[in-house]
Amino acid sequence: MATAENRTYATGRRKCASSRVWIKPGTGKMLINRQEADAYFKRSTSVMVAKQSLAAINALDKFDIVATVSGSGLNSQAGAVRHGIARALQKYEPNYRPTLKKAGLLTRDAREKERKKCGQPGARKKFQFSKR
């Protein structure tokens, strides 16, 4: 099910990062916030994470991707882009769903940062205890 101009839209999230992803058939060009993926994500591992959804269905050079991402850090943003691409691919071609689902790419990673508690220096850490 492709939308106008043969583009498909989906949203991906990870921690506090949120991405909006548009995919369309193309040559494999990936733009993140109007920059090439290699220029935006400084680490090659982040680029690899962002492209994991495409690698799972052997379509690295079959789709052009335009994504806007904000919030959190670069690694979480890469995870959000990966989630958005997987959801957009599923919308574009429902036959991709079993492969993406088996790879665990459609499930949103719900882990968030735990809040700091009062009377402690952090979420779990306690101040040093002195018996005497």
Tab-separated table of C-alpha atoms in Angstrom:
chain	number	residue	atom	x	y	z
A	1	MET	CA	0.000	0.000	0.000
A	2	ALA	CA	1.934	3.017	-1.234
A	3	THR	CA	0.740	6.581	-0.723
A	4	ALA	CA	0.931	9.721	-2.885
A	5	GLU	CA	3.967	9.894	-5.164
A	6	ASN	CA	4.568	6.230	-4.304
A	7	ARG	CA	5.961	7.272	-0.894
A	8	THR	CA	5.203	5.605	2.424
A	9	TYR	CA	5.399	7.312	5.800
A	10	ALA	CA	5.993	5.889	9.271
A	11	THR	CA	7.140	6.999	12.703
A	12	GLY	CA	9.870	5.322	14.745
A	13	ARG	CA	10.857	5.835	18.364
A	14	ARG	CA	13.677	4.846	20.739
A	15	LYS	CA	14.222	6.304	24.238
A	16	CYS	CA	13.421	10.031	23.772
A	17	ALA	CA	14.303	10.040	20.058
A	18	SER	CA	11.509	10.281	17.514
A	19	SER	CA	11.877	9.915	13.751
A	20	ARG	CA	9.609	10.564	10.795
A	21	VAL	CA	10.526	8.369	7.827
A	22	TRP	CA	9.456	8.488	4.179
A	23	ILE	CA	10.501	5.687	1.826
A	24	LYS	CA	10.082	5.392	-1.925
A	25	PRO	CA	11.566	3.104	-4.583
A	26	GLY	CA	14.990	4.341	-5.618
A	27	THR	CA	18.713	3.721	-5.538
A	28	GLY	CA	19.482	3.439	-1.821
A	29	LYS	CA	20.081	7.109	-0.964
A	30	MET	CA	19.489	7.890	2.730
A	31	LEU	CA	19.012	11.466	3.981
A	32	ILE	CA	18.759	12.153	7.708
A	33	ASN	CA	17.842	15.757	8.608
A	34	ARG	CA	18.869	16.836	5.064
A	35	GLN	CA	22.322	15.226	5.384
A	36	GLU	CA	23.727	11.968	4.101
A	37	ALA	CA	23.508	9.216	6.721
A	38	ASP	CA	27.325	8.865	6.865
A	39	ALA	CA	27.699	12.608	7.551
A	40	TYR	CA	24.902	12.795	10.146
A	41	PHE	CA	25.789	9.669	12.126
A	42	LYS	CA	29.492	10.011	12.861
A	43	ARG	CA	29.966	6.320	13.727
A	44	SER	CA	29.708	3.572	11.139
A	45	THR	CA	27.887	1.389	13.687
A	46	SER	CA	25.061	3.948	13.891
A	47	VAL	CA	24.742	3.936	10.095
A	48	MET	CA	24.688	0.131	10.171
A	49	VAL	CA	21.935	0.164	12.835
A	50	ALA	CA	19.870	2.626	10.779
A	51	LYS	CA	20.149	0.386	7.692
A	52	GLN	CA	19.413	-2.894	9.527
A	53	SER	CA	15.765	-2.971	8.412
A	54	LEU	CA	16.766	-2.704	4.762
A	55	ALA	CA	19.502	-5.324	5.175
A	56	ALA	CA	16.990	-7.771	6.695
A	57	ILE	CA	14.960	-7.842	3.461
A	58	ASN	CA	17.987	-7.488	1.117
A	59	ALA	CA	16.846	-4.080	-0.147
A	60	LEU	CA	19.774	-1.779	0.637
A	61	ASP	CA	19.773	-0.324	-2.884
A	62	LYS	CA	16.042	-0.531	-3.652
A	63	PHE	CA	14.625	2.344	-1.576
A	64	ASP	CA	15.397	6.025	-1.076
A	65	ILE	CA	14.882	7.192	2.498
A	66	VAL	CA	14.234	10.672	3.836
A	67	ALA	CA	14.064	10.938	7.620
A	68	THR	CA	13.831	13.692	10.189
A	69	VAL	CA	14.877	12.752	13.691
A	70	SER	CA	15.094	14.670	16.955
A	71	GLY	CA	15.660	14.074	20.653
A	72	SER	CA	18.074	11.945	22.676
A	73	GLY	CA	21.557	11.033	21.358
A	74	LEU	CA	22.846	9.808	18.009
A	75	ASN	CA	22.691	6.087	18.899
A	76	SER	CA	19.074	6.343	20.009
A	77	GLN	CA	18.287	8.369	16.902
A	78	ALA	CA	19.748	5.580	14.763
A	79	GLY	CA	17.466	3.118	16.566
A	80	ALA	CA	14.473	5.389	15.965
A	81	VAL	CA	15.284	5.623	12.246
A	82	ARG	CA	15.615	1.825	12.077
A	83	HIS	CA	12.205	1.404	13.726
A	84	GLY	CA	10.637	3.953	11.367
A	85	ILE	CA	12.111	2.304	8.261
A	86	ALA	CA	10.853	-1.114	9.376
A	87	ARG	CA	7.337	0.213	9.942
A	88	ALA	CA	7.338	2.048	6.589
A	89	LEU	CA	8.540	-1.087	4.763
A	90	GLN	CA	5.745	-3.089	6.358
A	91	LYS	CA	3.188	-0.507	5.205
A	92	TYR	CA	4.701	-0.397	1.707
A	93	GLU	CA	4.735	-4.187	1.258
A	94	PRO	CA	2.852	-6.330	3.813
A	95	ASN	CA	4.836	-9.411	2.674
A	96	TYR	CA	7.926	-7.956	4.429
A	97	ARG	CA	6.222	-8.218	7.838
A	98	PRO	CA	7.219	-11.821	8.774
A	99	THR	CA	10.900	-11.178	7.994
A	100	LEU	CA	10.971	-7.866	9.873
A	101	LYS	CA	9.005	-9.305	12.794
A	102	LYS	CA	11.329	-12.316	13.122
A	103	ALA	CA	14.344	-9.974	13.176
A	104	GLY	CA	12.675	-7.977	15.973
A	105	LEU	CA	12.680	-4.732	14.012
A	106	LEU	CA	8.974	-3.898	14.346
A	107	THR	CA	8.954	-3.975	18.149
A	108	ARG	CA	9.486	-0.627	19.809
A	109	ASP	CA	12.243	-0.787	22.434
A	110	ALA	CA	10.340	0.494	25.476
A	111	ARG	CA	13.365	0.922	27.759
A	112	GLU	CA	13.556	4.472	29.087
A	113	LYS	CA	15.818	6.220	31.553
A	114	GLU	CA	14.721	5.640	35.159
A	115	ARG	CA	13.935	8.782	37.110
A	116	LYS	CA	16.119	10.071	39.940
A	117	LYS	CA	14.646	9.427	43.403
A	118	CYS	CA	14.730	11.971	46.226
A	119	GLY	CA	17.206	11.288	49.038
A	120	GLN	CA	19.575	9.578	46.577
A	121	PRO	CA	22.171	10.907	44.119
A	122	GLY	CA	20.695	8.963	41.191
A	123	ALA	CA	18.033	6.475	40.179
A	124	ARG	CA	19.554	3.501	42.046
A	125	LYS	CA	22.726	4.813	43.698
A	126	LYS	CA	22.541	5.591	47.419
A	127	PHE	CA	24.592	8.017	49.487
A	128	GLN	CA	27.387	6.356	51.466
A	129	PHE	CA	26.112	4.767	54.691
A	130	SER	CA	28.076	5.185	57.903
A	131	LYS	CA	27.157	3.045	60.894
A	132	ARG	CA	29.179	5.178	63.378
